[in-house]
Short mmCIF file of C-alpha atoms in Angstrom, two decimals:
data_model
loop_
_atom_site.label_atom_id
_atom_site.label_comp_id
_atom_site.label_asym_id
_atom_site.label_seq_id
_atom_site.Cartn_x
_atom_site.Cartn_y
_atom_site.Cartn_z
CA MET A 5 -35.17 32.64 -1.05
CA ALA A 6 -33.65 31.35 1.18
CA ARG A 7 -30.70 28.39 0.22
CA ARG A 8 -30.88 24.26 1.61
CA LYS A 9 -28.75 23.78 4.54
CA ARG A 10 -27.49 20.06 4.96
CA GLY A 11 -28.77 18.28 7.84
CA SER A 12 -25.01 18.13 8.99
CA ASP A 13 -25.85 21.67 9.57
CA ARG A 14 -29.40 21.40 10.83
CA ARG A 15 -28.44 18.98 12.90
CA LEU A 16 -25.31 21.59 14.06
CA ARG A 17 -22.71 19.00 13.53
CA ALA A 18 -19.28 19.62 13.30
CA PRO A 19 -18.36 20.22 9.94
CA LEU A 20 -16.12 17.03 7.77
CA GLN A 21 -12.56 17.78 6.66
CA SER A 22 -12.47 18.81 2.74
CA PRO A 23 -11.29 15.59 1.07
CA GLY A 24 -9.80 17.85 -0.92
CA ARG A 25 -11.67 18.76 -5.04
CA PRO A 26 -12.70 17.07 -7.64
CA GLY A 27 -10.59 15.09 -9.73
CA ILE A 28 -10.37 16.75 -13.43
CA ALA A 29 -11.00 13.40 -15.31
CA VAL A 30 -12.97 11.45 -14.84
CA ARG A 31 -12.72 7.15 -14.12
CA GLU A 32 -13.23 6.33 -17.67
CA ASP A 33 -10.27 8.83 -18.21
CA ARG A 34 -7.55 7.49 -16.15
CA ARG A 35 -8.07 3.41 -17.00
CA ARG A 36 -7.41 4.92 -20.75
CA PHE A 37 -3.62 6.14 -19.25
CA TRP A 38 -2.95 3.51 -17.52
CA LEU A 39 -4.14 1.64 -21.01
CA ALA A 40 -1.88 3.75 -22.94
CA ILE A 41 1.26 3.61 -20.59
CA ALA A 42 0.64 -0.29 -20.94
CA ALA A 43 1.68 0.26 -24.86
CA GLY A 44 4.32 1.69 -23.84
CA ARG A 45 3.32 5.71 -24.36
CA SER A 46 4.82 7.96 -21.97
CA SER A 47 3.52 9.58 -18.63
CA GLU A 48 2.83 13.30 -20.56
CA ASP A 49 1.68 11.17 -23.98
CA ALA A 50 -1.33 9.23 -22.11
CA ALA A 51 -2.24 12.73 -20.17
CA VAL A 52 -2.73 14.68 -23.91
CA ASP A 53 -4.23 11.40 -25.59
CA VAL A 54 -6.61 11.38 -23.03
CA GLY A 55 -6.96 15.44 -22.61
CA VAL A 56 -5.48 16.17 -19.86
CA SER A 57 -2.85 18.37 -19.29
CA ARG A 58 1.21 17.08 -19.83
CA PRO A 59 2.07 17.48 -16.08
CA VAL A 60 -0.62 16.11 -14.45
CA GLY A 61 0.09 12.61 -16.50
CA PRO A 62 3.90 11.86 -14.26
CA ARG A 63 2.03 13.47 -11.29
CA TRP A 64 -0.66 9.94 -11.48
CA PHE A 65 2.05 7.70 -12.38
CA ARG A 66 4.55 8.64 -9.38
CA GLY A 67 1.58 8.98 -7.14
CA ALA A 68 0.57 5.34 -8.21
CA GLY A 69 3.91 4.34 -7.65
CA GLY A 70 4.38 3.59 -11.32
CA MET A 71 1.56 0.65 -11.57
CA PRO A 72 -1.79 1.25 -11.98
CA PRO A 73 -4.47 0.89 -8.71
CA THR A 74 -5.86 -2.42 -8.91
CA HIS A 75 -9.60 -1.04 -10.12
CA LEU A 76 -7.61 0.95 -12.96
CA ALA A 77 -5.30 -1.83 -14.00
CA PRO A 78 -6.48 -3.25 -17.94
CA SER A 79 -7.05 -6.95 -15.92
CA ALA A 80 -10.57 -5.31 -13.88
CA ALA A 81 -13.39 -5.34 -14.50
CA ALA A 82 -15.87 -3.32 -16.56
CA PRO A 83 -17.76 -1.26 -13.93
CA SER A 84 -21.02 -3.19 -12.97
CA GLY A 85 -24.48 -1.68 -15.08
CA ARG A 86 -25.78 -1.44 -11.40
CA TYR A 87 -24.16 1.37 -10.90
CA LEU A 88 -25.31 4.79 -12.29
CA SER A 89 -22.13 5.65 -15.28
CA PHE A 90 -20.78 9.44 -15.63
CA ALA A 91 -22.74 10.09 -18.87
CA GLU A 92 -25.91 8.82 -17.01
CA ARG A 93 -25.21 11.38 -14.08
CA GLU A 94 -24.29 13.75 -16.88
CA GLU A 95 -27.80 13.37 -18.44
CA ILE A 96 -28.74 13.63 -15.02
CA ALA A 97 -27.02 17.03 -14.24
CA LEU A 98 -28.94 17.69 -17.54
CA LEU A 99 -32.18 16.86 -16.89
CA LYS A 100 -32.68 18.59 -13.14
CA ALA A 101 -31.49 22.27 -14.80
CA GLN A 102 -34.13 21.84 -17.17
CA GLY A 103 -36.71 21.92 -14.20
CA HIS A 104 -37.69 18.04 -14.46
CA GLY A 105 -38.69 16.19 -11.58
CA VAL A 106 -37.23 12.72 -10.39
CA ARG A 107 -39.56 11.20 -11.69
CA GLU A 108 -39.20 12.25 -15.04
CA ILE A 109 -35.39 12.13 -14.87
CA ALA A 110 -35.62 8.69 -14.35
CA ARG A 111 -37.88 7.11 -16.63
CA ARG A 112 -35.51 9.01 -19.25
CA ILE A 113 -32.55 7.18 -17.96
CA SER A 114 -34.83 4.48 -16.83
CA ARG A 115 -33.79 3.97 -14.06
CA ALA A 116 -36.18 3.15 -10.63
CA GLY A 117 -37.13 6.81 -8.96
CA SER A 118 -35.27 5.57 -5.77
CA THR A 119 -31.93 5.50 -7.91
CA VAL A 120 -32.21 8.85 -9.35
CA SER A 121 -33.43 10.61 -5.63
CA ARG A 122 -30.37 9.02 -4.16
CA GLU A 123 -27.85 9.78 -6.38
CA LEU A 124 -29.10 13.78 -6.12
CA ARG A 125 -29.12 13.64 -2.23
CA ARG A 126 -25.76 12.06 -1.67
CA ASN A 127 -23.57 13.30 -4.67
CA ALA A 128 -25.23 16.89 -5.04
CA ALA A 129 -22.60 18.72 -3.05
CA THR A 130 -20.14 21.73 -4.36
CA ARG A 131 -17.27 23.15 -2.51
CA SER A 132 -19.32 26.71 -2.00
CA GLY A 133 -21.39 23.94 0.76
CA GLY A 134 -24.18 24.12 -2.08
CA LEU A 135 -26.71 21.56 -3.24
CA GLU A 136 -26.51 21.88 -7.21
CA TYR A 137 -25.72 19.26 -8.79
CA ARG A 138 -23.33 18.61 -11.31
CA ALA A 139 -21.90 15.38 -13.00
CA THR A 140 -18.04 15.92 -13.00
CA THR A 141 -18.95 16.57 -8.48
CA ALA A 142 -21.25 13.62 -8.26
CA GLN A 143 -19.29 11.49 -9.92
CA TRP A 144 -15.84 12.45 -7.72
CA HIS A 145 -18.22 11.65 -4.63
CA ALA A 146 -19.60 8.23 -5.58
CA ASP A 147 -15.50 7.32 -6.62
CA ARG A 148 -13.97 8.04 -3.05
CA ALA A 149 -17.35 6.33 -1.20
CA GLY A 150 -16.68 3.01 -3.48
CA GLN A 151 -13.58 2.68 -2.25
CA ARG A 152 -12.41 -0.52 0.19
CA PRO A 153 -9.01 0.16 0.75
CA LYS A 154 -8.16 -3.35 2.30
CA PRO A 155 -4.79 -2.82 4.79
CA ALA A 156 -1.39 -3.84 4.10
CA LYS A 157 0.29 -7.02 5.92
CA ARG A 158 2.96 -4.45 6.77
CA ALA A 159 1.18 -2.46 8.64
CA THR A 160 -0.48 -4.98 10.39
CA ASN A 161 1.81 -7.41 11.38
CA ASP A 162 4.80 -5.52 13.31
CA ALA A 163 6.79 -8.53 13.37
CA LEU A 164 6.35 -9.62 9.53
CA ARG A 165 7.51 -5.65 8.37
CA ARG A 166 10.86 -5.65 11.01
CA TYR A 167 11.49 -8.77 9.10
CA VAL A 168 10.95 -6.91 5.97
CA GLU A 169 12.72 -4.03 6.87
CA ASP A 170 15.19 -5.63 8.52
CA ARG A 171 16.16 -7.89 5.43
CA LEU A 172 15.83 -5.30 2.50
CA ALA A 173 18.65 -3.52 4.18
CA GLY A 174 21.68 -3.21 6.13
CA ARG A 175 25.29 -2.62 6.56
CA ILE A 176 27.90 -4.78 4.93
CA ALA A 177 30.85 -6.49 7.51
CA HIS A 178 34.54 -7.61 7.92
CA PRO A 179 34.72 -11.39 8.20
CA ASP A 180 35.03 -10.86 11.50
CA GLY A 181 31.98 -8.39 12.27
CA ARG A 182 33.45 -5.23 11.91
CA PRO A 183 31.74 -2.71 9.63
CA ILE A 184 32.54 -1.69 6.66
CA ARG A 185 31.62 2.27 5.95
CA GLU A 186 29.61 2.68 3.62
CA PRO A 187 28.75 5.66 1.15
CA ARG A 188 27.20 8.87 2.86
CA THR A 189 23.70 8.92 0.52
CA THR A 190 20.19 11.19 0.07
CA TRP A 191 17.46 9.88 -0.67
CA LYS A 192 15.96 12.41 -2.80
CA LYS A 193 12.38 10.28 -3.11
CA ARG A 194 13.19 9.09 -6.77
CA ARG A 195 15.07 6.85 -8.86
CA HIS A 196 18.32 6.74 -7.96
CA GLY A 197 20.39 8.39 -10.49
CA PRO A 198 23.46 6.01 -12.40
CA ARG A 199 26.13 8.50 -11.39
CA GLN A 200 25.73 8.77 -7.71
CA MET A 201 26.62 7.30 -4.73
CA ARG A 202 23.56 4.07 -3.67
CA ARG A 203 23.43 2.59 -0.17
CA TRP A 204 24.51 -0.49 0.27
CA ALA A 205 22.93 -3.86 2.48
CA TRP A 206 23.64 -4.08 5.19
CA ALA A 207 25.24 -7.82 6.44
CA TRP A 208 26.00 -9.60 9.90
CA ALA A 209 26.00 -13.48 10.46
CA TRP A 210 24.02 -13.81 6.98
CA ALA A 211 23.60 -12.23 4.74
CA TRP A 212 20.92 -9.68 4.10
CA ALA A 213 19.60 -6.93 1.52
CA TRP A 214 17.63 -9.62 0.00
CA ARG A 215 15.18 -8.77 -2.90
CA PRO A 216 11.66 -9.43 -1.91
CA GLU A 217 11.58 -12.85 -3.91
CA GLN A 218 13.64 -14.10 -2.26
CA ILE A 219 12.78 -12.99 1.63
CA SER A 220 8.64 -13.59 0.56
CA ALA A 221 10.76 -17.80 0.26
CA ARG A 222 12.94 -17.78 2.85
CA LEU A 223 9.80 -16.52 5.89
CA LYS A 224 8.32 -19.90 4.91
CA LEU A 225 11.63 -21.74 5.79
CA ASP A 226 11.99 -19.24 9.39
CA PHE A 227 8.37 -19.68 10.37
CA PRO A 228 7.15 -23.21 9.28
CA GLU A 229 4.49 -23.14 11.67
CA ASP A 230 3.18 -19.47 11.48
CA ALA A 231 0.53 -18.53 8.84
CA ALA A 232 0.77 -14.82 9.25
CA MET A 233 4.82 -14.89 8.65
CA ARG A 234 3.80 -15.36 4.62
CA ILE A 235 3.93 -12.02 2.93
CA SER A 236 4.61 -12.29 -1.67
CA HIS A 237 7.13 -10.16 -2.88
CA GLU A 238 5.10 -8.40 -4.95
CA ALA A 239 3.06 -7.33 -2.58
CA ILE A 240 6.50 -6.10 -0.97
CA TYR A 241 6.91 -4.01 -3.47
CA GLN A 242 4.02 -2.76 -4.05
CA SER A 243 4.25 -1.22 -0.22
CA LEU A 244 7.42 0.47 -1.47
CA PHE A 245 5.98 2.16 -4.03
CA VAL A 246 2.86 3.19 -3.12
CA GLN A 247 2.34 5.38 0.34
CA ASP A 248 -0.09 4.52 1.31
CA ARG A 249 -0.17 0.31 1.32
CA GLY A 250 1.55 0.58 5.27
CA ALA A 251 5.43 1.27 3.95
CA PRO A 252 6.21 3.92 6.97
CA ARG A 253 9.45 3.46 4.57
CA ARG A 254 9.38 4.14 1.64
CA GLU A 255 12.87 5.38 1.20
CA LEU A 256 13.86 1.34 1.04
CA THR A 257 13.18 1.59 -2.68
CA ALA A 258 17.04 2.53 -2.79
CA CYS A 259 18.20 -0.32 -1.13
CA LEU A 260 17.15 -2.39 -4.47
CA ARG A 261 19.24 -3.60 -6.71
CA THR A 262 18.09 -0.94 -9.67
CA GLY A 263 17.46 1.42 -6.61
CA ARG A 264 14.31 2.85 -8.85
CA ALA A 265 11.34 4.53 -6.83
CA LEU A 266 8.87 3.49 -9.60
CA ARG A 267 7.85 1.06 -11.68
CA VAL A 268 8.81 0.95 -14.68
CA PRO A 269 5.83 -0.10 -17.90
CA ARG A 270 8.02 -3.41 -19.78
CA ALA A 271 6.91 -1.97 -23.04
CA ARG A 272 9.10 1.49 -22.22
CA VAL A 273 11.98 -0.62 -22.03
CA ARG A 274 12.25 -2.58 -25.67
CA GLY A 275 29.83 -7.53 -32.67
CA ARG A 276 33.33 -6.93 -33.57
CA GLY A 277 36.23 -10.08 -33.50
CA LYS A 278 39.07 -9.56 -32.08
CA SER A 279 42.39 -10.50 -33.72
CA PHE A 280 43.35 -13.48 -30.70
CA VAL A 281 40.06 -14.96 -30.61
CA SER A 282 39.87 -17.71 -32.69
CA PRO A 283 37.44 -20.36 -33.81
CA GLU A 284 39.36 -23.02 -31.40
CA VAL A 285 37.74 -20.88 -28.78
CA MET A 286 34.91 -19.94 -29.25
CA ILE A 287 32.32 -20.34 -27.76
CA SER A 288 30.51 -23.46 -30.00
CA ALA A 289 33.80 -25.43 -29.08
CA ARG A 290 33.54 -25.24 -25.45
CA PRO A 291 31.98 -28.29 -23.97
CA ALA A 292 28.42 -30.11 -24.63
CA GLU A 293 28.92 -30.50 -20.39
CA VAL A 294 29.03 -26.03 -19.05
CA GLU A 295 24.81 -26.44 -21.05
CA ASP A 296 23.39 -28.81 -18.40
CA ARG A 297 25.16 -27.15 -15.64
CA ALA A 298 25.99 -30.81 -14.24
CA VAL A 299 29.88 -31.12 -13.94
CA PRO A 300 31.24 -28.48 -11.59
CA GLY A 301 34.32 -26.20 -12.38
CA HIS A 302 33.27 -23.53 -14.97
CA TRP A 303 33.03 -20.29 -14.23
CA GLU A 304 32.05 -16.72 -15.89
CA GLY A 305 33.72 -13.99 -16.23
CA ASP A 306 33.77 -10.38 -17.06
CA LEU A 307 34.81 -6.65 -16.16
CA ILE A 308 32.09 -4.30 -14.24
CA LEU A 309 34.11 -0.84 -15.18
CA GLY A 310 33.97 2.55 -13.23
CA LEU A 311 34.49 5.99 -13.80
CA ARG A 312 37.84 7.32 -15.20
CA ARG A 313 38.27 3.37 -16.13
CA SER A 314 38.48 1.50 -13.01
CA ALA A 315 37.34 -2.07 -13.28
CA ILE A 316 37.04 -5.08 -11.24
CA GLY A 317 36.75 -8.38 -12.32
CA THR A 318 34.48 -10.93 -11.42
CA LEU A 319 34.28 -14.82 -11.91
CA VAL A 320 31.13 -17.35 -10.87
CA GLU A 321 30.88 -20.64 -11.02
CA ARG A 322 28.07 -21.98 -13.28
CA THR A 323 26.25 -24.39 -11.31
CA THR A 324 26.44 -22.85 -7.71
CA ARG A 325 26.26 -19.40 -8.94
CA PHE A 326 29.44 -18.96 -6.17
CA THR A 327 30.90 -15.15 -6.88
CA ILE A 328 34.61 -14.29 -6.03
CA LEU A 329 35.50 -10.49 -7.28
CA LEU A 330 38.94 -9.95 -8.88
CA HIS A 331 41.16 -6.61 -8.15
CA LEU A 332 42.25 -4.75 -10.52
CA PRO A 333 44.43 -1.92 -8.14
CA PRO A 334 45.47 0.98 -10.60
CA ASP A 335 48.67 0.72 -12.66
CA GLU A 336 50.17 4.27 -11.05
CA GLU A 337 53.53 3.71 -12.26
CA LYS A 338 52.76 2.41 -16.28
CA PHE A 339 49.99 4.94 -16.89
CA ALA A 340 50.78 8.09 -14.22
CA GLU A 341 52.19 10.15 -17.46
CA ARG A 342 49.28 9.63 -19.96
CA GLU A 343 46.25 10.11 -17.06
CA ARG A 344 48.01 13.21 -16.07
CA THR A 345 46.06 16.53 -16.60
CA ALA A 346 46.37 20.29 -18.13
CA THR A 347 46.19 21.70 -14.17
CA GLY A 348 49.23 18.53 -12.72
CA VAL A 349 46.25 16.86 -10.87
CA ARG A 350 46.17 13.11 -12.32
CA GLY A 351 43.22 10.74 -11.63
CA ALA A 352 42.56 7.42 -11.59
CA VAL A 353 43.88 5.36 -13.85
CA MET A 354 43.56 2.00 -15.98
CA GLY A 355 44.50 -1.20 -13.91
CA HIS A 356 42.24 -3.60 -16.18
CA GLY A 357 44.97 -4.10 -18.89
CA ALA A 358 45.68 -7.82 -20.16
CA GLU A 359 48.94 -8.63 -17.42
CA ALA A 360 46.70 -7.40 -14.59
CA VAL A 361 43.11 -9.33 -14.94
CA ARG A 362 46.02 -12.09 -16.20
CA ASP A 363 47.23 -12.66 -12.21
CA ALA A 364 44.26 -11.40 -10.76
CA ILE A 365 42.26 -14.17 -12.36
CA ALA A 366 45.95 -16.77 -12.16
CA ALA A 367 46.07 -15.63 -8.25
CA ALA A 368 42.17 -16.11 -7.41
CA ILE A 369 41.99 -19.58 -9.77
CA THR A 370 44.69 -21.73 -8.45
CA THR A 371 43.51 -20.71 -4.49
CA LEU A 372 40.93 -23.30 -6.22
CA PRO A 373 40.59 -26.72 -6.11
CA ALA A 374 41.57 -28.22 -10.42
CA ARG A 375 38.19 -30.06 -10.14
CA LEU A 376 36.81 -26.24 -10.21
CA ARG A 377 39.08 -24.94 -13.05
CA ARG A 378 37.76 -26.39 -15.86
CA SER A 379 36.69 -23.53 -18.02
CA LEU A 380 36.47 -20.01 -18.27
CA THR A 381 33.62 -18.25 -20.90
CA TRP A 382 34.43 -14.68 -21.29
CA ASP A 383 33.70 -11.79 -23.83
CA GLN A 384 35.78 -10.83 -26.85
CA GLY A 385 37.25 -8.15 -24.74
CA ALA A 386 41.00 -6.86 -24.52
CA GLU A 387 41.51 -6.94 -20.98
CA MET A 388 41.49 -11.29 -22.37
CA SER A 389 44.81 -11.13 -24.62
CA GLN A 390 46.67 -12.60 -22.80
CA HIS A 391 44.38 -16.15 -21.73
CA VAL A 392 46.94 -19.02 -23.64
CA ASP A 393 48.69 -17.46 -20.58
CA LEU A 394 46.40 -18.82 -18.37
CA ARG A 395 45.54 -21.93 -20.40
CA ILE A 396 49.42 -23.58 -20.60
CA ASN A 397 50.47 -22.20 -16.88
CA HIS A 398 47.64 -22.82 -14.66
CA GLY A 399 45.21 -25.37 -17.18
CA LEU A 400 42.96 -23.29 -17.20
CA PRO A 401 40.89 -23.58 -20.60
CA ILE A 402 39.04 -20.05 -21.85
CA CYS A 403 36.31 -19.50 -24.42
CA PHE A 404 35.14 -17.08 -25.77
CA CYS A 405 31.56 -15.73 -26.42
CA ASP A 406 30.05 -14.61 -29.70
CA PRO A 407 30.41 -10.58 -30.42
CA ASN A 408 26.78 -8.46 -28.72
CA SER A 409 25.86 -12.10 -27.51
CA PRO A 410 25.86 -11.38 -23.56
CA TRP A 411 23.17 -13.64 -22.83
CA GLN A 412 25.93 -16.26 -23.84
CA ARG A 413 27.08 -15.82 -20.20
CA GLY A 414 23.64 -15.29 -19.00
CA THR A 415 24.81 -15.67 -14.90
CA ASN A 416 28.24 -13.82 -15.00
CA GLU A 417 25.18 -11.15 -15.76
CA ASN A 418 23.03 -11.49 -14.04
CA THR A 419 25.38 -11.77 -11.55
CA ASN A 420 27.36 -8.17 -12.54
CA GLY A 421 23.77 -7.14 -12.09
CA LEU A 422 23.56 -8.13 -8.62
CA LEU A 423 27.10 -6.18 -8.19
CA ARG A 424 25.41 -2.99 -9.45
CA GLN A 425 23.64 -2.26 -6.43
CA TYR A 426 27.33 -2.04 -4.14
CA PHE A 427 29.18 -0.75 -7.96
CA PRO A 428 27.08 2.25 -9.29
CA LYS A 429 27.98 2.30 -12.57
CA GLY A 430 29.89 6.15 -13.37
CA THR A 431 31.63 5.56 -9.66
CA ASP A 432 34.63 5.65 -9.02
CA LEU A 433 35.70 2.08 -8.46
CA THR A 434 39.92 2.74 -7.04
CA MET A 435 37.85 3.35 -3.91
CA HIS A 436 37.34 -0.47 -3.05
CA GLY A 437 40.18 -2.08 -1.34
CA PRO A 438 40.29 -5.89 -1.54
CA ASP A 439 38.48 -6.70 2.00
CA GLU A 440 35.41 -4.65 0.44
CA LEU A 441 36.02 -6.47 -1.82
CA ASP A 442 35.81 -10.34 -0.14
CA ALA A 443 32.79 -8.15 2.48
CA VAL A 444 30.67 -8.44 -0.55
CA ALA A 445 31.67 -11.06 -2.21
CA ALA A 446 30.78 -13.37 0.72
CA ALA A 447 27.30 -11.41 1.29
CA LEU A 448 26.49 -11.46 -2.33
CA ASN A 449 27.39 -16.09 -1.71
CA GLY A 450 25.16 -15.72 1.55
CA ARG A 451 22.30 -14.69 -0.33
CA PRO A 452 19.85 -17.47 -0.96
CA ARG A 453 19.32 -17.14 -4.89
CA LYS A 454 15.71 -18.95 -6.12
CA THR A 455 17.71 -21.07 -8.89
CA LEU A 456 19.25 -23.16 -5.48
CA ARG A 457 15.86 -24.00 -4.26
CA TRP A 458 17.17 -21.07 -1.84
CA ARG A 459 20.03 -22.26 -0.57
CA THR A 460 23.13 -19.76 -0.96
CA PRO A 461 25.98 -20.32 -3.30
CA ALA A 462 28.56 -20.97 -0.25
CA GLU A 463 25.73 -23.50 1.29
CA ALA A 464 25.90 -25.09 -2.82
CA LEU A 465 29.83 -25.26 -2.95
CA ASP A 466 30.68 -26.56 0.51
CA GLU A 467 28.22 -29.53 -0.37
CA LEU A 468 29.85 -30.51 -4.19
CA LEU A 469 32.89 -30.20 -2.09
CA ALA A 470 32.60 -32.36 0.39
CA LYS A 471 30.79 -34.73 -2.05
CA THR A 472 33.24 -34.68 -4.89
CA GLN A 473 35.82 -34.85 -1.19
CA ASN A 474 33.84 -38.81 -0.02
CA ASP A 475 33.50 -40.05 -3.46
CA CYS A 476 37.09 -39.79 -3.78
CA VAL A 477 37.33 -41.51 -0.31
CA ALA A 478 35.73 -43.68 -1.35
CA THR A 479 37.31 -44.52 -4.55
CA THR A 480 40.30 -44.50 -2.79
CA GLY A 481 40.33 -47.00 -0.26
#
C-alpha cells in the first residue's frame, strides 16, 4: 500500500525549513531541571536528576542565559487541563499502535473524538516524513506550536536600544576630554575569568557605564513625556543574558560589573586582632552620628589588591558616597633586592606599606575642609599600623572594624565592587597612574545612585558644601 502524503505535498507546496529534531526531554523534565537549579544544584547534577546526560544540563543552562524560561519558572502555573499532557499522548500512541480507532481512543482517555482526530492530524510526523504517531515527537510539535514569543522592547524601539547600549558601554577620559586607552580584550562569549583584563566603561561629559537599574530610572528623567522610552532593569538583564530577547550585542555583558554572561542562582553561592588595635579605636567606640549618615565627613577606606602585591587605596564618604582613589606606586628603593627573581628580572614591588598608605591618606584628606574629615573606618590591616600619626598630625580619628566583619564598612565594600570593573582581580595595578585613577574616580562620582535618589555623588557633595557654606555665612552675619 502506498504511503500517505502530507497535504502540503499533495498541493505541491514548497517544503518548509526543518525545525530541527525533537528534544530529548519533555516539558516536565525541563521544569524539574530548573527546580533543581533553583535549589542550588549544578547544571550537571540537575541533568542527571531529570534523567538526561550530564553535558545536556550546561547546554540548557547556557542556552537560557542562566534563567528559566517564563513557562518553566518555579512560579509558573501548571499547563491547563484543556491541553493534552505527555502521558495522554503516550496513551494515544499505544492505543493507535494496537489498531484502535479514533473514537475508541477518545473514549479510553476521556477526551472528545475531535480532540484525538486533530492530535493525530497535526502532530503525527517523524523525521523520515511519515505520519506515524509518536508521543515524544507529538509533544515537541505541540510545544513549538504553543509558543507565543513577545518582541522585546530593545528589538522594536531603535532609540531605546541605542540609549541602553550607549550607557552600558563607553570610554574613560581625562578631565580635559582626552580618552584613556582601555585594555585590549576579547569577548569569548562566556564569563570573563578573574585573571583577565576587563573592558573599561566610557565617560564623556557625564559618566556612562551605568548598571541596568540606573538606566531604567534615568529614562524617566531624560524622557519624562515619552512613554515609549521605558524599560525595566530586569528586561535589560534578560536582553543581555538571553540571545533571543533583542540583544544584537551580547558582548555588552562584559561591561557589567561582574562581567558574567549568565545568571548565577542565589542558592549556589552561600579574625584575628592586631597589636596596634586597642578597644579605644574599635568601631564600637565610633560616634553614634556615623550610623544614620546625617552628619557628613565620616569616611570608609580599604585597599584593592592586584597581582604581585600591587594595590590602590579607596576612600568613600558615607553620606554622599563620594570616592577618592589613592595612588600607591611601587617602592622601588626599599624592596628592589627583596623582589628580585631567580632570573634577575625585577617584578612589581609592594607600595602599600604603612608609611605609603599613611602619606597617601594624608595627602588626599588634607585637601578637604575640616568639617569633611571627622573619622575614617578601616579594617584591621597592617597598612594602618601608623594610624596614630593621622589622628595627631591631621586630626583624623581612625576606627577599626571587628575581625572578619566587612559589612561594617558596607559603603566601601560596595564601592570596591564597582571599581573591580576597572581594576579586575589578578591584574597588575601598577600600570594605572594618578591621572587614570582620577578619571575613574570622576566616572564613579558621576554615576547616579539609587540611594541618593538618582543624584550623583558629585552633585550630592556640591549641594552639601554649598549648604554648609551658606550656614556659615548666615551664622557669621
